[in-house]
CSV table of C-alpha atoms in Angstrom, one decimal:
chain,number,residue,atom,x,y,z
A,1,UNK,CA,-9.2,47.1,8.2
A,2,UNK,CA,-11.6,48.3,5.4
A,3,UNK,CA,-15.1,48.0,6.6
A,4,UNK,CA,-16.3,45.5,3.8
A,5,UNK,CA,-13.7,43.0,4.7
A,6,UNK,CA,-14.4,42.7,8.2
A,7,UNK,CA,-16.2,39.8,9.9
A,8,UNK,CA,-19.6,40.6,11.4
A,9,UNK,CA,-18.7,40.3,15.0
A,10,UNK,CA,-16.1,43.5,14.7
A,11,UNK,CA,-18.6,45.8,13.3
A,12,UNK,CA,-19.6,48.3,15.2
A,13,UNK,CA,-23.3,49.0,16.1
A,14,UNK,CA,-23.2,52.5,14.3
A,15,UNK,CA,-21.6,51.0,11.2
A,16,UNK,CA,-24.2,48.0,10.8
A,17,UNK,CA,-26.0,49.8,8.0
A,18,UNK,CA,-23.0,50.6,6.0
A,19,UNK,CA,-21.7,46.9,6.6
A,20,UNK,CA,-24.9,45.6,5.4
A,21,UNK,CA,-24.6,47.7,2.2
A,22,UNK,CA,-21.0,46.6,1.1
A,23,UNK,CA,-22.0,42.8,1.6
A,24,UNK,CA,-23.3,41.4,-1.8
A,25,UNK,CA,-26.3,39.2,-1.3
A,26,UNK,CA,-26.0,36.3,-3.6
A,27,UNK,CA,-27.4,32.9,-2.6
A,28,UNK,CA,-24.5,31.3,-2.7
A,29,UNK,CA,-22.6,34.0,-0.4
A,30,UNK,CA,-25.6,33.7,1.9
A,31,UNK,CA,-25.3,29.8,1.7
A,32,UNK,CA,-21.8,30.1,2.4
A,33,UNK,CA,-21.9,32.5,5.2
A,34,UNK,CA,-24.6,30.0,6.7
A,35,UNK,CA,-22.2,27.0,6.1
A,36,UNK,CA,-19.3,28.8,7.9
A,37,UNK,CA,-21.3,30.0,10.6
A,38,UNK,CA,-22.6,26.1,11.6
A,39,UNK,CA,-19.1,24.9,11.0
A,40,UNK,CA,-17.7,27.3,13.4
A,41,UNK,CA,-20.5,26.7,16.1
A,42,UNK,CA,-20.1,23.0,15.5
A,43,UNK,CA,-16.2,23.4,16.1
A,44,UNK,CA,-16.3,25.6,19.0
A,45,UNK,CA,-18.9,23.7,21.0
A,46,UNK,CA,-19.7,20.3,19.7
A,47,UNK,CA,-16.1,18.7,18.2
A,48,UNK,CA,-14.3,19.0,21.3
A,49,UNK,CA,-12.9,16.4,23.5
A,50,UNK,CA,-14.4,16.6,26.8
A,51,UNK,CA,-17.6,18.7,26.1
A,52,UNK,CA,-21.0,19.3,28.1
A,53,UNK,CA,-24.4,19.9,27.7
A,54,UNK,CA,-23.7,23.0,25.9
A,55,UNK,CA,-23.4,22.1,22.6
A,56,UNK,CA,-27.3,20.8,22.1
A,57,UNK,CA,-28.8,22.8,25.1
A,58,UNK,CA,-28.0,25.7,23.0
A,59,UNK,CA,-29.7,24.6,19.9
A,60,UNK,CA,-32.6,23.5,21.6
A,61,UNK,CA,-33.1,26.8,23.6
A,62,UNK,CA,-32.9,28.6,20.3
A,63,UNK,CA,-35.3,26.2,18.7
A,64,UNK,CA,-37.7,26.8,21.9
A,65,UNK,CA,-37.5,30.6,21.2
A,66,UNK,CA,-37.8,30.4,17.5
A,67,UNK,CA,-41.3,28.0,17.9
A,68,UNK,CA,-42.3,30.5,20.5
A,69,UNK,CA,-42.1,33.7,18.1
A,70,UNK,CA,-43.6,31.5,15.5
A,71,UNK,CA,-46.5,30.4,17.5
A,72,UNK,CA,-46.8,34.0,19.1
A,73,UNK,CA,-50.1,35.1,17.5
A,74,UNK,CA,-52.0,32.0,18.9
A,75,UNK,CA,-50.2,32.5,22.2
A,76,UNK,CA,-51.4,36.0,22.7
A,77,UNK,CA,-54.9,34.8,22.6
A,78,UNK,CA,-54.1,32.9,26.4
A,79,UNK,CA,-53.3,36.2,28.1
A,80,UNK,CA,-54.5,36.6,31.4
A,81,UNK,CA,-54.9,40.2,31.7
A,82,UNK,CA,-56.3,42.5,28.8
A,83,UNK,CA,-54.4,45.6,29.6
A,84,UNK,CA,-50.7,45.8,30.9
B,1,UNK,CA,8.5,-5.6,-39.2
B,2,UNK,CA,5.7,-3.4,-40.1
B,3,UNK,CA,4.8,-2.8,-36.5
B,4,UNK,CA,8.4,-1.6,-35.8
B,5,UNK,CA,7.7,1.0,-38.1
B,6,UNK,CA,4.5,2.0,-36.8
B,7,UNK,CA,6.2,2.3,-33.5
B,8,UNK,CA,8.9,4.4,-34.9
B,9,UNK,CA,6.2,6.6,-36.6
B,10,UNK,CA,4.0,7.0,-33.4
B,11,UNK,CA,6.2,9.8,-31.7
B,12,UNK,CA,6.4,11.8,-34.6
B,13,UNK,CA,2.7,11.6,-35.3
B,14,UNK,CA,2.1,12.4,-31.4
B,15,UNK,CA,4.3,15.6,-31.7
B,16,UNK,CA,2.3,16.7,-35.0
B,17,UNK,CA,-1.2,16.7,-32.9
B,18,UNK,CA,-2.2,20.2,-32.0
B,19,UNK,CA,-1.3,21.6,-28.5
B,20,UNK,CA,-3.3,20.7,-25.6
B,21,UNK,CA,-6.8,22.9,-25.3
B,22,UNK,CA,-6.7,26.1,-23.4
B,23,UNK,CA,-6.3,25.8,-19.5
B,24,UNK,CA,-9.5,27.5,-18.6
B,25,UNK,CA,-11.8,24.9,-20.7
B,26,UNK,CA,-10.1,21.6,-19.4
B,27,UNK,CA,-8.3,21.4,-16.0
B,28,UNK,CA,-5.9,18.6,-17.3
B,29,UNK,CA,-2.9,21.0,-16.8
B,30,UNK,CA,-3.9,22.4,-13.4
B,31,UNK,CA,-0.9,21.8,-10.7
B,32,UNK,CA,-1.7,19.6,-7.9
B,33,UNK,CA,-0.7,19.9,-4.5
B,34,UNK,CA,1.6,23.1,-5.1
B,35,UNK,CA,0.2,24.9,-2.0
B,36,UNK,CA,1.4,24.5,1.5
B,37,UNK,CA,-2.0,23.7,2.9
B,38,UNK,CA,-2.6,20.2,3.3
B,39,UNK,CA,-5.0,17.9,5.1
B,40,UNK,CA,-2.7,16.0,6.7
B,41,UNK,CA,-1.8,15.5,9.5
B,42,UNK,CA,-5.2,16.9,11.0
B,43,UNK,CA,-4.6,18.8,14.0
B,44,UNK,CA,-6.1,17.4,17.0
B,45,UNK,CA,-9.4,18.2,18.9
B,46,UNK,CA,-9.6,20.9,21.3
B,47,UNK,CA,-9.7,19.9,25.0
B,48,UNK,CA,-12.5,21.7,26.1
B,49,UNK,CA,-15.1,23.5,24.1
B,50,UNK,CA,-16.4,27.1,24.3
B,51,UNK,CA,-17.4,28.5,27.8
B,52,UNK,CA,-21.1,28.4,28.3
B,53,UNK,CA,-22.4,29.6,31.7
B,54,UNK,CA,-25.5,27.8,33.1
B,55,UNK,CA,-25.4,25.6,29.9
B,56,UNK,CA,-27.3,28.4,27.7
B,57,UNK,CA,-25.4,31.7,27.5
B,58,UNK,CA,-21.8,32.1,26.3
B,59,UNK,CA,-19.1,32.9,28.4
B,60,UNK,CA,-18.3,35.6,25.5
B,61,UNK,CA,-21.6,37.5,26.4
B,62,UNK,CA,-20.7,38.2,30.2
B,63,UNK,CA,-17.0,39.3,29.1
B,64,UNK,CA,-18.7,41.7,26.8
B,65,UNK,CA,-20.8,43.4,29.5
B,66,UNK,CA,-18.1,42.9,32.2
B,67,UNK,CA,-16.1,46.3,31.5
B,68,UNK,CA,-19.5,48.5,31.7
B,69,UNK,CA,-21.6,46.6,34.3
B,70,UNK,CA,-19.3,44.4,36.4
B,71,UNK,CA,-20.0,40.8,37.4
B,72,UNK,CA,-23.6,41.3,38.2
B,73,UNK,CA,-24.8,43.1,35.1
B,74,UNK,CA,-25.8,40.2,33.0
B,75,UNK,CA,-27.7,38.9,35.9
B,76,UNK,CA,-29.5,42.1,36.3
B,77,UNK,CA,-30.2,42.6,32.5
B,78,UNK,CA,-31.5,38.8,32.8
B,79,UNK,CA,-33.9,39.5,35.8
B,80,UNK,CA,-35.2,43.0,34.2
B,81,UNK,CA,-35.7,41.3,30.7
B,82,UNK,CA,-37.7,38.5,32.4
B,83,UNK,CA,-39.9,40.7,34.7
B,84,UNK,CA,-40.6,43.0,31.4
B,85,UNK,CA,-41.5,39.7,29.5
B,86,UNK,CA,-43.7,38.4,32.2
B,87,UNK,CA,-45.5,41.9,33.2
B,88,UNK,CA,-46.2,43.0,29.5
B,89,UNK,CA,-47.1,39.2,29.0
B,90,UNK,CA,-45.0,39.1,25.8
B,91,UNK,CA,-44.2,35.6,27.6
B,92,UNK,CA,-47.6,34.1,28.6
B,93,UNK,CA,-47.6,31.7,31.4
B,94,UNK,CA,-49.8,29.0,30.3
B,95,UNK,CA,-49.8,24.9,30.8
B,96,UNK,CA,-46.7,24.7,28.5
B,97,UNK,CA,-45.0,26.6,31.4
B,98,UNK,CA,-45.7,24.2,33.8
B,99,UNK,CA,-44.4,21.1,31.4
B,100,UNK,CA,-41.4,23.2,30.5
B,101,UNK,CA,-40.6,23.5,34.0
B,102,UNK,CA,-41.2,19.7,35.1
B,103,UNK,CA,-39.1,18.9,32.1
B,104,UNK,CA,-36.5,21.2,32.8
B,105,UNK,CA,-36.2,20.2,36.2
B,106,UNK,CA,-36.1,16.4,35.2
B,107,UNK,CA,-33.1,17.4,32.6
B,108,UNK,CA,-30.9,19.3,34.8
B,109,UNK,CA,-31.2,16.5,37.6
B,110,UNK,CA,-30.2,14.2,35.4
B,111,UNK,CA,-27.7,16.0,33.8
B,112,UNK,CA,-26.1,16.8,37.3
B,113,UNK,CA,-26.6,13.0,38.5
B,114,UNK,CA,-25.6,11.1,35.5
B,115,UNK,CA,-23.6,13.7,33.5
B,116,UNK,CA,-20.0,12.5,34.9
B,117,UNK,CA,-20.7,9.0,34.4
B,118,UNK,CA,-22.2,9.1,30.7
B,119,UNK,CA,-19.2,11.8,29.8
B,120,UNK,CA,-16.7,8.8,31.1
B,121,UNK,CA,-18.5,6.3,29.1
B,122,UNK,CA,-18.3,8.2,26.2
B,123,UNK,CA,-14.7,9.0,26.7
B,124,UNK,CA,-13.7,5.4,27.2
B,125,UNK,CA,-15.4,4.5,23.8
B,126,UNK,CA,-13.2,7.2,22.2
B,127,UNK,CA,-10.3,6.0,24.0
B,128,UNK,CA,-10.6,2.8,22.3
B,129,UNK,CA,-11.4,4.0,18.8
B,130,UNK,CA,-8.3,5.8,19.3
B,131,UNK,CA,-6.3,3.2,21.0
B,132,UNK,CA,-7.3,1.0,17.9
B,133,UNK,CA,-6.3,3.4,15.2
B,134,UNK,CA,-2.8,4.3,17.2
B,135,UNK,CA,-2.2,0.3,17.5
B,136,UNK,CA,-2.7,0.1,13.7
B,137,UNK,CA,-1.0,2.9,12.8
B,138,UNK,CA,2.1,1.3,15.4
B,139,UNK,CA,1.8,-1.9,13.7
B,140,UNK,CA,2.2,-0.3,10.3
B,141,UNK,CA,5.0,1.4,11.5
B,142,UNK,CA,6.6,-1.8,13.2
B,143,UNK,CA,6.1,-3.8,9.8
B,144,UNK,CA,7.6,-1.1,8.2
B,145,UNK,CA,10.6,-1.0,10.1
B,146,UNK,CA,10.8,-4.6,10.1
B,147,UNK,CA,11.0,-4.2,6.3
B,148,UNK,CA,13.7,-1.7,6.2
B,149,UNK,CA,15.4,-3.6,8.3
B,150,UNK,CA,15.1,-6.8,6.0
B,151,UNK,CA,16.1,-4.8,3.2
B,152,UNK,CA,19.3,-3.3,4.8
B,153,UNK,CA,20.1,-7.1,5.7
B,154,UNK,CA,19.5,-7.8,1.8
B,155,UNK,CA,21.7,-5.0,0.9
B,156,UNK,CA,24.4,-6.3,3.3
B,157,UNK,CA,23.7,-10.0,1.6
B,158,UNK,CA,24.2,-8.5,-1.6
B,159,UNK,CA,27.8,-7.3,-1.1
B,160,UNK,CA,29.1,-10.5,-1.0
B,161,UNK,CA,28.4,-11.4,-4.5
B,162,UNK,CA,31.9,-11.3,-5.6
B,163,UNK,CA,32.2,-14.7,-3.5
B,164,UNK,CA,29.3,-16.1,-5.3
B,165,UNK,CA,30.6,-14.8,-8.6
B,166,UNK,CA,33.9,-16.3,-8.0
B,167,UNK,CA,32.4,-19.7,-6.9
B,168,UNK,CA,30.3,-19.7,-10.3
B,169,UNK,CA,33.6,-18.7,-12.4
B,170,UNK,CA,35.4,-21.7,-10.6
B,171,UNK,CA,32.1,-24.2,-11.6
B,172,UNK,CA,32.0,-22.9,-15.0
B,173,UNK,CA,36.0,-23.4,-15.4
B,174,UNK,CA,35.9,-27.1,-14.1
B,175,UNK,CA,32.9,-27.7,-16.3
B,176,UNK,CA,34.8,-26.8,-19.3
B,177,UNK,CA,37.9,-28.6,-18.2
B,178,UNK,CA,36.0,-31.6,-17.8
B,179,UNK,CA,34.1,-31.3,-21.1
B,180,UNK,CA,37.6,-30.4,-22.7
B,181,UNK,CA,39.1,-33.6,-21.3
B,182,UNK,CA,36.0,-35.7,-22.3
B,183,UNK,CA,36.2,-34.7,-25.6
B,184,UNK,CA,40.0,-35.3,-26.0
B,185,UNK,CA,39.3,-38.8,-24.3
B,186,UNK,CA,36.6,-39.3,-27.2
B,187,UNK,CA,39.4,-38.5,-29.7
B,188,UNK,CA,41.9,-40.2,-28.5
B,189,UNK,CA,39.7,-43.5,-28.3
B,190,UNK,CA,38.5,-42.6,-31.9
B,191,UNK,CA,41.9,-42.3,-33.4
B,192,UNK,CA,43.0,-45.6,-31.7
B,193,UNK,CA,40.1,-47.2,-33.2
B,194,UNK,CA,41.0,-46.4,-36.5
B,195,UNK,CA,44.8,-47.1,-36.0
B,196,UNK,CA,43.8,-50.4,-34.5
B,197,UNK,CA,41.5,-50.9,-37.6
B,198,UNK,CA,44.4,-50.6,-40.0
B,199,UNK,CA,46.7,-52.8,-37.9
B,200,UNK,CA,44.2,-55.5,-37.5
B,201,UNK,CA,43.6,-55.5,-41.4
B,202,UNK,CA,47.1,-55.5,-42.3
B,203,UNK,CA,47.7,-58.6,-39.9
B,204,UNK,CA,44.8,-60.3,-41.0
B,205,UNK,CA,45.9,-59.8,-44.7
B,206,UNK,CA,49.2,-61.1,-44.3
B,207,UNK,CA,47.9,-63.8,-42.1
B,208,UNK,CA,45.7,-64.8,-45.2
B,209,UNK,CA,48.3,-64.5,-47.5
B,210,UNK,CA,50.6,-66.8,-45.3
B,211,UNK,CA,47.9,-69.1,-44.8
B,212,UNK,CA,47.3,-69.4,-48.7
B,213,UNK,CA,50.9,-69.8,-49.6
B,214,UNK,CA,51.6,-72.4,-47.3
B,215,UNK,CA,48.2,-74.1,-48.6
B,216,UNK,CA,49.7,-73.4,-52.1
B,217,UNK,CA,53.1,-74.8,-51.4
B,218,UNK,CA,51.6,-77.9,-49.7
B,219,UNK,CA,49.1,-78.7,-52.4
B,220,UNK,CA,52.1,-78.4,-55.0
B,221,UNK,CA,54.2,-80.3,-53.0
B,222,UNK,CA,51.5,-83.2,-52.5
B,223,UNK,CA,50.7,-83.1,-56.3
B,224,UNK,CA,54.5,-83.1,-57.5
B,225,UNK,CA,54.8,-86.3,-55.0
B,226,UNK,CA,54.4,-89.0,-58.0
B,227,UNK,CA,53.3,-92.3,-56.8
B,228,UNK,CA,56.9,-93.5,-57.7
B,229,UNK,CA,58.7,-91.1,-55.4
B,230,UNK,CA,56.2,-92.1,-52.9
B,231,UNK,CA,57.1,-95.6,-52.7
B,232,UNK,CA,60.6,-94.9,-52.4
B,233,UNK,CA,60.2,-92.2,-49.7
B,234,UNK,CA,58.0,-95.0,-47.8
B,235,UNK,CA,60.9,-97.6,-48.8
B,236,UNK,CA,63.3,-95.2,-47.1
B,237,UNK,CA,61.7,-94.5,-44.1
B,238,UNK,CA,61.3,-98.2,-43.4
B,239,UNK,CA,65.0,-98.7,-44.0
B,240,UNK,CA,65.6,-95.7,-41.8
B,241,UNK,CA,63.4,-97.0,-38.8
B,242,UNK,CA,65.0,-100.2,-39.0
B,243,UNK,CA,68.3,-98.4,-38.8
B,244,UNK,CA,67.3,-96.7,-35.9
B,245,UNK,CA,65.6,-99.6,-34.2
B,246,UNK,CA,68.9,-101.4,-34.5
B,247,UNK,CA,70.8,-98.6,-33.0
B,248,UNK,CA,68.3,-98.2,-30.0
B,249,UNK,CA,68.5,-101.9,-29.6
B,250,UNK,CA,72.0,-101.7,-29.4
B,251,UNK,CA,71.9,-98.9,-26.7
B,252,UNK,CA,69.5,-100.6,-24.7
């Protein structure tokens, strides 16, 4: 279909720029997009009959990565070598 | 009566009111439940969630890389990425790395050993919840079924209403007949009483007249008997008695 109506997953890498320019970034739309993403994640990995550790473990892993990224400037000081 | 006038005037007054406000301002005229979509019945939960490999990476990533790099592609990518991060020290190895390794080891061991049991326990809890809800639903359905049967039975019972009405009509007819006969009897008794009264009055009158006349006649007769006549009659009686005694003597 047309570029502006396609969801993010079906946009090719080269068209990403144009796709970003088409959608309007109002706070309500952003909030709606965040809500939709969260609910689809929940529906896919958490609200199932026989789930596994996958639902929470991915969230925790993402949290670990995010906190590593936030503290990167501080962790950079504990490098073992000066030149890589 | 005035209230009836007010009630009659009310619909006319309501019709005279201005039409409701435009639809956009007030949502009172919005139609409800017109779409096909509805919240019930809720679709059941899917059996298994999205596939995740090693608990961290969704299967879609592996499928995404499969056409170009085959099965080992993502692993090669992971190894290369890891070596790059380590060698450039974008990921710094410090005390936290050791702590993270230990924690991860414990978590993985725990999940591998107790995962199945915890899952079975949680499943059992869910089963109980679902079973209670299902039981309630079945019970509700059962009660409604019995209510339907009862209703049908009542409808069947109502078909016999003709017999009931006939019996009632008979009862009423009997009551009317009884009442009629009672009143007939009462009328007869009353009339008889009045007639008896008339008859008694006549009898009494005649009797009184008779008694009075007899009395009067006796009185007059007694009065008319002069002393002279009395003496004569007594003498006559004595003579008669003597004659009788003589004849009796002779007979004996």
